[in-house]
Amino acid sequence: MALLDNTVAVVTGGSSGIGRNICETFASEGASVVNADIREEPREGGVPTHEMVTEAYGVAATFVECDVSERADLEAVADAAEDLGGLDVWVNNAGIFRGEEFTEVTEAEYDQLMDINVKGTFFGAQVAIERMVEDGGGSLINLSSVAGLEGSGDFVTYCSSKGAVRLMTYSLADKYGPDGVRVNAIHPGVIETEMVTDDVPIIGGESEDAFRQQIPSRRFGKPEDIGNAALFLASDMSDYVNGESLVVDGGQTNT
Ligand code: NAP
């Protein structure tokens, strides 16, 4: 028996990077997968996620075009999960990251980041939890960041958003634990995706080596490091883990 047999999982932002690997890791353990993303093509190239996981693992998988800042889109995603058999796991993974000079951040930039990282997570949780409570429970996983644990002057808006996701996670665990819904957060360190090679080039930029030296494991993370953490939180192996922050950063934060 695989860890996620008879499980239907939604992953927002599952076309690329971390979300794509979460879809693949879940599928490799038998889950049916709904990828909810604004784009179908992976940022890093390759076959769309739902096609890739069906080919590789023979599971049911689908893509739903979804902007997580639109509640109606999120409802359509939950409907797609119902069509696959009923929602069990929802991963609020979609997010954006930007470096900034604090005094120059415009309202439009602030709204865009908060709409995706915070509002998208909030209403993703609302839509998911409504269905999970009706169905007797489930596992909700929110992608925060090490930037949701420690402040950084270069990323004030992003840190604000990821700190909000952390306390949203704890609050929802408090509210819905009695209904059988577990709510946990993953806090990745620097994980090698287009987000940190392209959007904010921490990897490939001039401070790459200095940054790596701050990490006790002396390497940047890979998407599968987060996919495996998500698998643990999605499966019954973490049945008594609730309202938790799982930090996956090679030791960066606590040293
Ligand atoms: P990524 O490679 O950029 O992938 C994110 C995916 O989400 C992309 O396909 C993106 O599409 C999609 N997306 C963006 N806005 C969306 C929206 N409004 N609705 C639906 N989908 C949307 O990023 P990643 O590195 O995998 O990051 C995934 C999550 O992990 C994020 O929440 C991020 O903050 C968090 N995280 C990442 C790192 C890291 O080092 N990579 C560290 C800590 C936390 P477009 O490309 O078209 O925008």
PDB file of C-alpha atoms and ligand atoms in Angstrom:
ATOM      1  CA  MET A   1       0.000   0.000   0.000  1.00  0.00           C
ATOM      2  CA  ALA A   2       1.424   3.367  -1.034  1.00  0.00           C
ATOM      3  CA  LEU A   3       1.285   6.322   1.362  1.00  0.00           C
ATOM      4  CA  LEU A   4      -1.346   8.254  -0.619  1.00  0.00           C
ATOM      5  CA  ASP A   5      -3.499   5.534  -2.165  1.00  0.00           C
ATOM      6  CA  ASN A   6      -7.147   6.660  -2.458  1.00  0.00           C
ATOM      7  CA  THR A   7      -6.104  10.261  -1.887  1.00  0.00           C
ATOM      8  CA  VAL A   8      -6.988  13.306  -3.982  1.00  0.00           C
ATOM      9  CA  ALA A   9      -4.595  16.232  -3.637  1.00  0.00           C
ATOM     10  CA  VAL A  10      -4.749  19.797  -4.920  1.00  0.00           C
ATOM     11  CA  VAL A  11      -1.506  21.710  -5.384  1.00  0.00           C
ATOM     12  CA  THR A  12      -1.652  25.393  -6.306  1.00  0.00           C
ATOM     13  CA  GLY A  13       1.208  26.629  -8.457  1.00  0.00           C
ATOM     14  CA  GLY A  14       1.903  23.020  -9.391  1.00  0.00           C
ATOM     15  CA  SER A  15       3.175  23.709 -12.897  1.00  0.00           C
ATOM     16  CA  SER A  16       6.688  24.706 -11.871  1.00  0.00           C
ATOM     17  CA  GLY A  17       9.388  24.356  -9.253  1.00  0.00           C
ATOM     18  CA  ILE A  18       8.392  23.162  -5.804  1.00  0.00           C
ATOM     19  CA  GLY A  19       4.706  22.666  -6.641  1.00  0.00           C
ATOM     20  CA  ARG A  20       5.572  20.505  -9.624  1.00  0.00           C
ATOM     21  CA  ASN A  21       7.721  18.268  -7.447  1.00  0.00           C
ATOM     22  CA  ILE A  22       4.999  18.045  -4.787  1.00  0.00           C
ATOM     23  CA  CYS A  23       2.597  16.835  -7.507  1.00  0.00           C
ATOM     24  CA  GLU A  24       5.134  14.261  -8.655  1.00  0.00           C
ATOM     25  CA  THR A  25       5.974  13.038  -5.151  1.00  0.00           C
ATOM     26  CA  PHE A  26       2.292  12.681  -4.256  1.00  0.00           C
ATOM     27  CA  ALA A  27       1.587  10.845  -7.532  1.00  0.00           C
ATOM     28  CA  SER A  28       4.501   8.491  -6.920  1.00  0.00           C
ATOM     29  CA  GLU A  29       2.699   7.437  -3.724  1.00  0.00           C
ATOM     30  CA  GLY A  30      -0.599   6.848  -5.512  1.00  0.00           C
ATOM     31  CA  ALA A  31      -2.422  10.182  -5.177  1.00  0.00           C
ATOM     32  CA  SER A  32      -4.685  11.659  -7.821  1.00  0.00           C
ATOM     33  CA  VAL A  33      -3.568  15.229  -8.418  1.00  0.00           C
ATOM     34  CA  VAL A  34      -5.152  18.548  -9.382  1.00  0.00           C
ATOM     35  CA  ASN A  35      -2.642  21.184 -10.464  1.00  0.00           C
ATOM     36  CA  ALA A  36      -4.099  24.693 -10.057  1.00  0.00           C
ATOM     37  CA  ASP A  37      -1.878  27.281 -11.704  1.00  0.00           C
ATOM     38  CA  ILE A  38      -2.137  30.374 -13.879  1.00  0.00           C
ATOM     39  CA  ARG A  39       0.124  28.696 -16.436  1.00  0.00           C
ATOM     40  CA  GLU A  40       0.191  25.149 -17.719  1.00  0.00           C
ATOM     41  CA  GLU A  41       3.778  25.094 -19.024  1.00  0.00           C
ATOM     42  CA  PRO A  42       6.520  24.602 -16.427  1.00  0.00           C
ATOM     43  CA  ARG A  43       8.746  27.667 -16.020  1.00  0.00           C
ATOM     44  CA  GLU A  44      11.759  25.371 -16.245  1.00  0.00           C
ATOM     45  CA  GLY A  45      10.444  23.607 -19.369  1.00  0.00           C
ATOM     46  CA  GLY A  46       9.156  20.091 -19.898  1.00  0.00           C
ATOM     47  CA  VAL A  47       5.818  18.340 -20.159  1.00  0.00           C
ATOM     48  CA  PRO A  48       2.902  19.884 -18.220  1.00  0.00           C
ATOM     49  CA  THR A  49       2.719  18.441 -14.700  1.00  0.00           C
ATOM     50  CA  HIS A  50      -0.581  16.577 -15.028  1.00  0.00           C
ATOM     51  CA  GLU A  51       0.612  14.823 -18.191  1.00  0.00           C
ATOM     52  CA  MET A  52       3.990  14.014 -16.657  1.00  0.00           C
ATOM     53  CA  VAL A  53       2.553  12.379 -13.521  1.00  0.00           C
ATOM     54  CA  THR A  54      -0.065  10.376 -15.410  1.00  0.00           C
ATOM     55  CA  GLU A  55       2.577   9.040 -17.782  1.00  0.00           C
ATOM     56  CA  ALA A  56       5.052   8.213 -15.026  1.00  0.00           C
ATOM     57  CA  TYR A  57       2.749   6.873 -12.307  1.00  0.00           C
ATOM     58  CA  GLY A  58      -0.556   6.016 -13.999  1.00  0.00           C
ATOM     59  CA  VAL A  59      -2.582   8.188 -11.625  1.00  0.00           C
ATOM     60  CA  ALA A  60      -5.494  10.458 -12.517  1.00  0.00           C
ATOM     61  CA  ALA A  61      -4.342  14.064 -12.838  1.00  0.00           C
ATOM     62  CA  THR A  62      -5.753  17.275 -14.177  1.00  0.00           C
ATOM     63  CA  PHE A  63      -4.861  20.923 -14.750  1.00  0.00           C
ATOM     64  CA  VAL A  64      -7.223  23.720 -13.770  1.00  0.00           C
ATOM     65  CA  GLU A  65      -6.340  27.241 -14.842  1.00  0.00           C
ATOM     66  CA  CYS A  66      -6.505  29.182 -11.602  1.00  0.00           C
ATOM     67  CA  ASP A  67      -5.403  32.531 -10.272  1.00  0.00           C
ATOM     68  CA  VAL A  68      -5.294  31.908  -6.526  1.00  0.00           C
ATOM     69  CA  SER A  69      -6.264  35.506  -5.834  1.00  0.00           C
ATOM     70  CA  GLU A  70      -9.690  34.784  -7.402  1.00  0.00           C
ATOM     71  CA  ARG A  71     -11.960  32.870  -5.050  1.00  0.00           C
ATOM     72  CA  ALA A  72     -14.164  31.626  -7.908  1.00  0.00           C
ATOM     73  CA  ASP A  73     -11.109  29.988  -9.502  1.00  0.00           C
ATOM     74  CA  LEU A  74     -10.364  28.214  -6.227  1.00  0.00           C
ATOM     75  CA  GLU A  75     -13.917  26.868  -6.061  1.00  0.00           C
ATOM     76  CA  ALA A  76     -13.496  25.415  -9.562  1.00  0.00           C
ATOM     77  CA  VAL A  77     -10.334  23.695  -8.380  1.00  0.00           C
ATOM     78  CA  ALA A  78     -12.137  22.135  -5.429  1.00  0.00           C
ATOM     79  CA  ASP A  79     -14.885  20.967  -7.822  1.00  0.00           C
ATOM     80  CA  ALA A  80     -12.223  19.255  -9.936  1.00  0.00           C
ATOM     81  CA  ALA A  81     -10.998  17.455  -6.811  1.00  0.00           C
ATOM     82  CA  GLU A  82     -14.562  16.326  -6.058  1.00  0.00           C
ATOM     83  CA  ASP A  83     -14.756  14.958  -9.609  1.00  0.00           C
ATOM     84  CA  LEU A  84     -11.678  12.833  -8.880  1.00  0.00           C
ATOM     85  CA  GLY A  85     -13.289  11.356  -5.763  1.00  0.00           C
ATOM     86  CA  GLY A  86     -13.256  13.997  -3.023  1.00  0.00           C
ATOM     87  CA  LEU A  87     -10.707  16.395  -1.586  1.00  0.00           C
ATOM     88  CA  ASP A  88      -8.214  14.975   0.947  1.00  0.00           C
ATOM     89  CA  VAL A  89      -5.116  17.182   0.715  1.00  0.00           C
ATOM     90  CA  TRP A  90      -4.715  20.828  -0.348  1.00  0.00           C
ATOM     91  CA  VAL A  91      -1.326  22.511  -0.715  1.00  0.00           C
ATOM     92  CA  ASN A  92      -1.295  26.308  -0.875  1.00  0.00           C
ATOM     93  CA  ASN A  93       1.987  26.546  -2.752  1.00  0.00           C
ATOM     94  CA  ALA A  94       1.529  29.314  -5.365  1.00  0.00           C
ATOM     95  CA  GLY A  95       3.544  32.378  -4.454  1.00  0.00           C
ATOM     96  CA  ILE A  96       5.759  35.138  -5.780  1.00  0.00           C
ATOM     97  CA  PHE A  97       9.033  36.580  -4.457  1.00  0.00           C
ATOM     98  CA  ARG A  98      10.574  39.981  -5.075  1.00  0.00           C
ATOM     99  CA  GLY A  99      13.506  41.960  -3.800  1.00  0.00           C
ATOM    100  CA  GLU A 100      12.728  45.593  -3.041  1.00  0.00           C
ATOM    101  CA  GLU A 101      13.766  48.918  -1.596  1.00  0.00           C
ATOM    102  CA  PHE A 102      11.137  49.344   1.134  1.00  0.00           C
ATOM    103  CA  THR A 103      10.440  53.057   0.567  1.00  0.00           C
ATOM    104  CA  GLU A 104       9.901  52.476  -3.149  1.00  0.00           C
ATOM    105  CA  VAL A 105       7.295  49.725  -2.938  1.00  0.00           C
ATOM    106  CA  THR A 106       4.120  50.876  -4.686  1.00  0.00           C
ATOM    107  CA  GLU A 107       0.611  50.030  -3.582  1.00  0.00           C
ATOM    108  CA  ALA A 108       0.156  47.995  -6.764  1.00  0.00           C
ATOM    109  CA  GLU A 109       3.267  45.924  -6.022  1.00  0.00           C
ATOM    110  CA  TYR A 110       2.228  45.420  -2.404  1.00  0.00           C
ATOM    111  CA  ASP A 111      -1.307  44.403  -3.421  1.00  0.00           C
ATOM    112  CA  GLN A 112      -0.074  41.946  -6.045  1.00  0.00           C
ATOM    113  CA  LEU A 113       2.251  40.112  -3.680  1.00  0.00           C
ATOM    114  CA  MET A 114      -0.222  40.059  -0.804  1.00  0.00           C
ATOM    115  CA  ASP A 115      -3.072  38.989  -3.101  1.00  0.00           C
ATOM    116  CA  ILE A 116      -1.164  35.920  -4.241  1.00  0.00           C
ATOM    117  CA  ASN A 117       0.817  34.966  -1.123  1.00  0.00           C
ATOM    118  CA  VAL A 118      -1.700  35.831   1.612  1.00  0.00           C
ATOM    119  CA  LYS A 119      -5.167  36.242   0.115  1.00  0.00           C
ATOM    120  CA  GLY A 120      -4.624  33.235  -2.155  1.00  0.00           C
ATOM    121  CA  THR A 121      -3.601  31.107   0.817  1.00  0.00           C
ATOM    122  CA  PHE A 122      -6.469  32.419   2.982  1.00  0.00           C
ATOM    123  CA  PHE A 123      -9.205  31.685   0.452  1.00  0.00           C
ATOM    124  CA  GLY A 124      -7.539  28.498  -0.716  1.00  0.00           C
ATOM    125  CA  ALA A 125      -7.753  27.373   2.903  1.00  0.00           C
ATOM    126  CA  GLN A 126     -11.365  28.502   3.186  1.00  0.00           C
ATOM    127  CA  VAL A 127     -12.473  26.651   0.069  1.00  0.00           C
ATOM    128  CA  ALA A 128     -10.513  23.517   1.034  1.00  0.00           C
ATOM    129  CA  ILE A 129     -11.598  23.412   4.660  1.00  0.00           C
ATOM    130  CA  GLU A 130     -15.284  23.762   3.814  1.00  0.00           C
ATOM    131  CA  ARG A 131     -15.045  20.591   1.722  1.00  0.00           C
ATOM    132  CA  MET A 132     -12.791  18.764   4.174  1.00  0.00           C
ATOM    133  CA  VAL A 133     -15.104  19.385   7.114  1.00  0.00           C
ATOM    134  CA  GLU A 134     -18.044  18.061   5.078  1.00  0.00           C
ATOM    135  CA  ASP A 135     -16.004  14.957   4.181  1.00  0.00           C
ATOM    136  CA  GLY A 136     -14.717  14.261   7.710  1.00  0.00           C
ATOM    137  CA  GLY A 137     -11.238  15.773   7.569  1.00  0.00           C
ATOM    138  CA  GLY A 138      -8.090  16.305   5.550  1.00  0.00           C
ATOM    139  CA  SER A 139      -4.621  17.818   5.472  1.00  0.00           C
ATOM    140  CA  LEU A 140      -3.949  21.421   4.511  1.00  0.00           C
ATOM    141  CA  ILE A 141      -0.346  22.446   3.866  1.00  0.00           C
ATOM    142  CA  ASN A 142       0.764  26.055   3.453  1.00  0.00           C
ATOM    143  CA  LEU A 143       4.061  27.119   1.903  1.00  0.00           C
ATOM    144  CA  SER A 144       5.611  29.752   4.117  1.00  0.00           C
ATOM    145  CA  SER A 145       9.396  30.315   4.042  1.00  0.00           C
ATOM    146  CA  VAL A 146      12.377  30.902   6.290  1.00  0.00           C
ATOM    147  CA  ALA A 147      11.313  34.474   5.497  1.00  0.00           C
ATOM    148  CA  GLY A 148       8.222  33.738   7.581  1.00  0.00           C
ATOM    149  CA  LEU A 149      10.438  33.097  10.597  1.00  0.00           C
ATOM    150  CA  GLU A 150      13.127  35.767  10.297  1.00  0.00           C
ATOM    151  CA  GLY A 151      12.948  39.317   9.011  1.00  0.00           C
ATOM    152  CA  SER A 152      15.043  40.644   6.133  1.00  0.00           C
ATOM    153  CA  GLY A 153      15.362  44.292   5.104  1.00  0.00           C
ATOM    154  CA  ASP A 154      15.604  43.375   1.440  1.00  0.00           C
ATOM    155  CA  PHE A 155      12.291  41.523   1.410  1.00  0.00           C
ATOM    156  CA  VAL A 156       9.910  43.375   3.738  1.00  0.00           C
ATOM    157  CA  THR A 157       6.749  42.669   1.747  1.00  0.00           C
ATOM    158  CA  TYR A 158       7.640  39.010   1.184  1.00  0.00           C
ATOM    159  CA  CYS A 159       8.529  38.455   4.854  1.00  0.00           C
ATOM    160  CA  SER A 160       5.262  40.127   5.870  1.00  0.00           C
ATOM    161  CA  SER A 161       3.362  37.783   3.593  1.00  0.00           C
ATOM    162  CA  LYS A 162       5.097  34.615   4.770  1.00  0.00           C
ATOM    163  CA  GLY A 163       4.789  35.596   8.440  1.00  0.00           C
ATOM    164  CA  ALA A 164       1.056  35.972   7.849  1.00  0.00           C
ATOM    165  CA  VAL A 165       0.922  32.501   6.325  1.00  0.00           C
ATOM    166  CA  ARG A 166       2.609  31.070   9.425  1.00  0.00           C
ATOM    167  CA  LEU A 167       0.077  32.478  11.891  1.00  0.00           C
ATOM    168  CA  MET A 168      -2.815  31.737   9.537  1.00  0.00           C
ATOM    169  CA  THR A 169      -1.641  28.122   9.693  1.00  0.00           C
ATOM    170  CA  TYR A 170      -1.633  27.987  13.493  1.00  0.00           C
ATOM    171  CA  SER A 171      -5.014  29.743  13.721  1.00  0.00           C
ATOM    172  CA  LEU A 172      -6.652  27.330  11.289  1.00  0.00           C
ATOM    173  CA  ALA A 173      -5.163  24.333  13.105  1.00  0.00           C
ATOM    174  CA  ASP A 174      -6.761  25.639  16.291  1.00  0.00           C
ATOM    175  CA  LYS A 175     -10.131  26.180  14.654  1.00  0.00           C
ATOM    176  CA  TYR A 176     -10.424  22.992  12.581  1.00  0.00           C
ATOM    177  CA  GLY A 177      -8.410  20.371  14.464  1.00  0.00           C
ATOM    178  CA  PRO A 178     -11.629  19.226  16.188  1.00  0.00           C
ATOM    179  CA  ASP A 179     -13.136  18.603  12.721  1.00  0.00           C
ATOM    180  CA  GLY A 180     -10.283  16.327  11.676  1.00  0.00           C
ATOM    181  CA  VAL A 181      -8.451  18.880   9.537  1.00  0.00           C
ATOM    182  CA  ARG A 182      -4.716  19.191  10.145  1.00  0.00           C
ATOM    183  CA  VAL A 183      -3.067  22.453   9.066  1.00  0.00           C
ATOM    184  CA  ASN A 184       0.710  22.724   8.840  1.00  0.00           C
ATOM    185  CA  ALA A 185       3.291  24.990   7.231  1.00  0.00           C
ATOM    186  CA  ILE A 186       6.513  24.216   5.407  1.00  0.00           C
ATOM    187  CA  HIS A 187       9.287  26.805   5.640  1.00  0.00           C
ATOM    188  CA  PRO A 188      11.772  26.198   2.831  1.00  0.00           C
ATOM    189  CA  GLY A 189      15.229  27.740   2.763  1.00  0.00           C
ATOM    190  CA  VAL A 190      16.692  28.547  -0.656  1.00  0.00           C
ATOM    191  CA  ILE A 191      15.368  25.917  -3.037  1.00  0.00           C
ATOM    192  CA  GLU A 192      16.710  25.734  -6.574  1.00  0.00           C
ATOM    193  CA  THR A 193      13.800  26.921  -8.737  1.00  0.00           C
ATOM    194  CA  GLU A 194      13.355  29.766 -11.214  1.00  0.00           C
ATOM    195  CA  MET A 195      12.194  31.867  -8.277  1.00  0.00           C
ATOM    196  CA  VAL A 196      15.743  32.068  -6.922  1.00  0.00           C
ATOM    197  CA  THR A 197      17.735  31.607 -10.136  1.00  0.00           C
ATOM    198  CA  ASP A 198      15.709  34.107 -12.140  1.00  0.00           C
ATOM    199  CA  ASP A 199      13.212  36.279 -10.191  1.00  0.00           C
ATOM    200  CA  VAL A 200      15.723  37.016  -7.397  1.00  0.00           C
ATOM    201  CA  PRO A 201      19.020  35.424  -8.461  1.00  0.00           C
ATOM    202  CA  ILE A 202      20.342  34.225  -5.109  1.00  0.00           C
ATOM    203  CA  ILE A 203      21.680  31.211  -7.007  1.00  0.00           C
ATOM    204  CA  GLY A 204      23.808  32.393  -9.900  1.00  0.00           C
ATOM    205  CA  GLY A 205      24.288  35.850  -8.381  1.00  0.00           C
ATOM    206  CA  GLU A 206      27.503  37.248  -6.914  1.00  0.00           C
ATOM    207  CA  SER A 207      26.620  36.307  -3.320  1.00  0.00           C
ATOM    208  CA  GLU A 208      25.844  32.651  -4.112  1.00  0.00           C
ATOM    209  CA  ASP A 209      28.959  31.241  -2.424  1.00  0.00           C
ATOM    210  CA  ALA A 210      28.651  33.428   0.649  1.00  0.00           C
ATOM    211  CA  PHE A 211      25.038  32.423   0.979  1.00  0.00           C
ATOM    212  CA  ARG A 212      25.861  28.717   0.694  1.00  0.00           C
ATOM    213  CA  GLN A 213      28.423  29.065   3.474  1.00  0.00           C
ATOM    214  CA  GLN A 214      25.614  30.110   5.849  1.00  0.00           C
ATOM    215  CA  ILE A 215      23.915  26.761   5.351  1.00  0.00           C
ATOM    216  CA  PRO A 216      25.249  23.963   7.573  1.00  0.00           C
ATOM    217  CA  SER A 217      24.398  21.363   4.905  1.00  0.00           C
ATOM    218  CA  ARG A 218      26.492  23.475   2.447  1.00  0.00           C
ATOM    219  CA  ARG A 219      24.033  23.127  -0.396  1.00  0.00           C
ATOM    220  CA  PHE A 220      20.879  24.785  -1.632  1.00  0.00           C
ATOM    221  CA  GLY A 221      17.680  22.783  -1.428  1.00  0.00           C
ATOM    222  CA  LYS A 222      16.130  20.841  -4.261  1.00  0.00           C
ATOM    223  CA  PRO A 223      12.396  20.786  -4.995  1.00  0.00           C
ATOM    224  CA  GLU A 224      12.301  17.141  -3.855  1.00  0.00           C
ATOM    225  CA  ASP A 225      13.462  18.197  -0.382  1.00  0.00           C
ATOM    226  CA  ILE A 226      10.172  20.058  -0.089  1.00  0.00           C
ATOM    227  CA  GLY A 227       8.173  17.407  -1.943  1.00  0.00           C
ATOM    228  CA  ASN A 228       9.239  14.847   0.663  1.00  0.00           C
ATOM    229  CA  ALA A 229       8.303  17.156   3.541  1.00  0.00           C
ATOM    230  CA  ALA A 230       4.899  17.725   1.941  1.00  0.00           C
ATOM    231  CA  LEU A 231       4.452  13.960   1.531  1.00  0.00           C
ATOM    232  CA  PHE A 232       5.009  13.481   5.257  1.00  0.00           C
ATOM    233  CA  LEU A 233       2.478  16.195   6.132  1.00  0.00           C
ATOM    234  CA  ALA A 234      -0.056  14.894   3.618  1.00  0.00           C
ATOM    235  CA  SER A 235       0.107  11.269   4.744  1.00  0.00           C
ATOM    236  CA  ASP A 236      -1.076   9.497   7.877  1.00  0.00           C
ATOM    237  CA  MET A 237       2.559   9.332   9.010  1.00  0.00           C
ATOM    238  CA  SER A 238       1.981  12.835  10.390  1.00  0.00           C
ATOM    239  CA  ASP A 239      -1.431  12.075  11.888  1.00  0.00           C
ATOM    240  CA  TYR A 240      -0.564  13.782  15.199  1.00  0.00           C
ATOM    241  CA  VAL A 241       1.307  16.716  13.612  1.00  0.00           C
ATOM    242  CA  ASN A 242      -0.917  19.780  13.603  1.00  0.00           C
ATOM    243  CA  GLY A 243      -0.286  23.521  13.753  1.00  0.00           C
ATOM    244  CA  GLU A 244       3.392  22.893  13.062  1.00  0.00           C
ATOM    245  CA  SER A 245       6.110  24.718  11.152  1.00  0.00           C
ATOM    246  CA  LEU A 246       8.374  22.272   9.374  1.00  0.00           C
ATOM    247  CA  VAL A 247      11.593  24.093   8.495  1.00  0.00           C
ATOM    248  CA  VAL A 248      13.453  22.556   5.537  1.00  0.00           C
ATOM    249  CA  ASP A 249      16.527  24.725   5.096  1.00  0.00           C
ATOM    250  CA  GLY A 250      19.679  22.641   5.602  1.00  0.00           C
ATOM    251  CA  GLY A 251      20.024  24.169   9.061  1.00  0.00           C
ATOM    252  CA  GLN A 252      20.222  27.802   7.938  1.00  0.00           C
ATOM    253  CA  THR A 253      17.712  29.327  10.348  1.00  0.00           C
ATOM    254  CA  ASN A 254      18.755  27.761  13.627  1.00  0.00           C
ATOM    255  CA  THR A 255      22.519  28.259  13.314  1.00  0.00           C
TER     256      THR A 255
HETATM  257  P1  NAP B   1       8.113  29.043  -8.954  1.00  0.00           P
HETATM  258  O1  NAP B   1       9.137  28.111  -9.507  1.00  0.00           O
HETATM  259  O2  NAP B   1       8.057  30.443  -9.421  1.00  0.00           O
HETATM  260  O3  NAP B   1       6.694  28.347  -9.147  1.00  0.00           O
HETATM  261  C1  NAP B   1       5.542  28.986  -8.694  1.00  0.00           C
HETATM  262  C2  NAP B   1       4.376  28.628  -9.575  1.00  0.00           C
HETATM  263  O4  NAP B   1       3.208  29.327  -9.068  1.00  0.00           O
HETATM  264  C3  NAP B   1       4.579  29.093 -11.008  1.00  0.00           C
HETATM  265  O5  NAP B   1       4.098  28.139 -11.928  1.00  0.00           O
HETATM  266  C4  NAP B   1       3.751  30.365 -11.042  1.00  0.00           C
HETATM  267  O6  NAP B   1       3.308  30.741 -12.343  1.00  0.00           O
HETATM  268  C5  NAP B   1       2.585  29.983 -10.161  1.00  0.00           C
HETATM  269  N1  NAP B   1       1.811  31.135  -9.755  1.00  0.00           N
HETATM  270  C6  NAP B   1       2.232  32.412  -9.569  1.00  0.00           C
HETATM  271  N2  NAP B   1       1.209  33.216  -9.279  1.00  0.00           N
HETATM  272  C7  NAP B   1       0.100  32.447  -9.265  1.00  0.00           C
HETATM  273  C8  NAP B   1      -1.269  32.703  -9.056  1.00  0.00           C
HETATM  274  N3  NAP B   1      -1.708  33.946  -8.830  1.00  0.00           N
HETATM  275  N4  NAP B   1      -2.140  31.676  -9.110  1.00  0.00           N
HETATM  276  C9  NAP B   1      -1.708  30.415  -9.380  1.00  0.00           C
HETATM  277  N5  NAP B   1      -0.423  30.113  -9.622  1.00  0.00           N
HETATM  278  C10 NAP B   1       0.477  31.111  -9.568  1.00  0.00           C
HETATM  279  O7  NAP B   1       8.280  29.148  -7.356  1.00  0.00           O
HETATM  280  P2  NAP B   1       8.763  28.052  -6.277  1.00  0.00           P
HETATM  281  O8  NAP B   1      10.155  28.328  -5.947  1.00  0.00           O
HETATM  282  O9  NAP B   1       8.370  26.711  -6.715  1.00  0.00           O
HETATM  283  O10 NAP B   1       7.876  28.514  -5.021  1.00  0.00           O
HETATM  284  C11 NAP B   1       6.744  27.795  -4.562  1.00  0.00           C
HETATM  285  C12 NAP B   1       6.372  28.292  -3.172  1.00  0.00           C
HETATM  286  O11 NAP B   1       7.458  28.062  -2.280  1.00  0.00           O
HETATM  287  C13 NAP B   1       6.077  29.786  -3.088  1.00  0.00           C
HETATM  288  O12 NAP B   1       5.009  30.010  -2.181  1.00  0.00           O
HETATM  289  C14 NAP B   1       7.352  30.365  -2.536  1.00  0.00           C
HETATM  290  O13 NAP B   1       7.149  31.602  -1.879  1.00  0.00           O
HETATM  291  C15 NAP B   1       7.777  29.264  -1.598  1.00  0.00           C
HETATM  292  N6  NAP B   1       9.207  29.290  -1.283  1.00  0.00           N
HETATM  293  C16 NAP B   1      10.148  29.108  -2.267  1.00  0.00           C
HETATM  294  C17 NAP B   1      11.498  29.155  -1.929  1.00  0.00           C
HETATM  295  C18 NAP B   1      12.592  28.963  -2.956  1.00  0.00           C
HETATM  296  O14 NAP B   1      13.764  29.163  -2.606  1.00  0.00           O
HETATM  297  N7  NAP B   1      12.294  28.568  -4.182  1.00  0.00           N
HETATM  298  C19 NAP B   1      11.880  29.387  -0.605  1.00  0.00           C
HETATM  299  C20 NAP B   1      10.888  29.571   0.356  1.00  0.00           C
HETATM  300  C21 NAP B   1       9.567  29.508   0.015  1.00  0.00           C
HETATM  301  P3  NAP B   1       4.062  32.005 -13.077  1.00  0.00           P
HETATM  302  O15 NAP B   1       5.484  31.627 -13.180  1.00  0.00           O
HETATM  303  O16 NAP B   1       3.359  32.122 -14.387  1.00  0.00           O
HETATM  304  O17 NAP B   1       3.905  33.208 -12.204  1.00  0.00           O
END
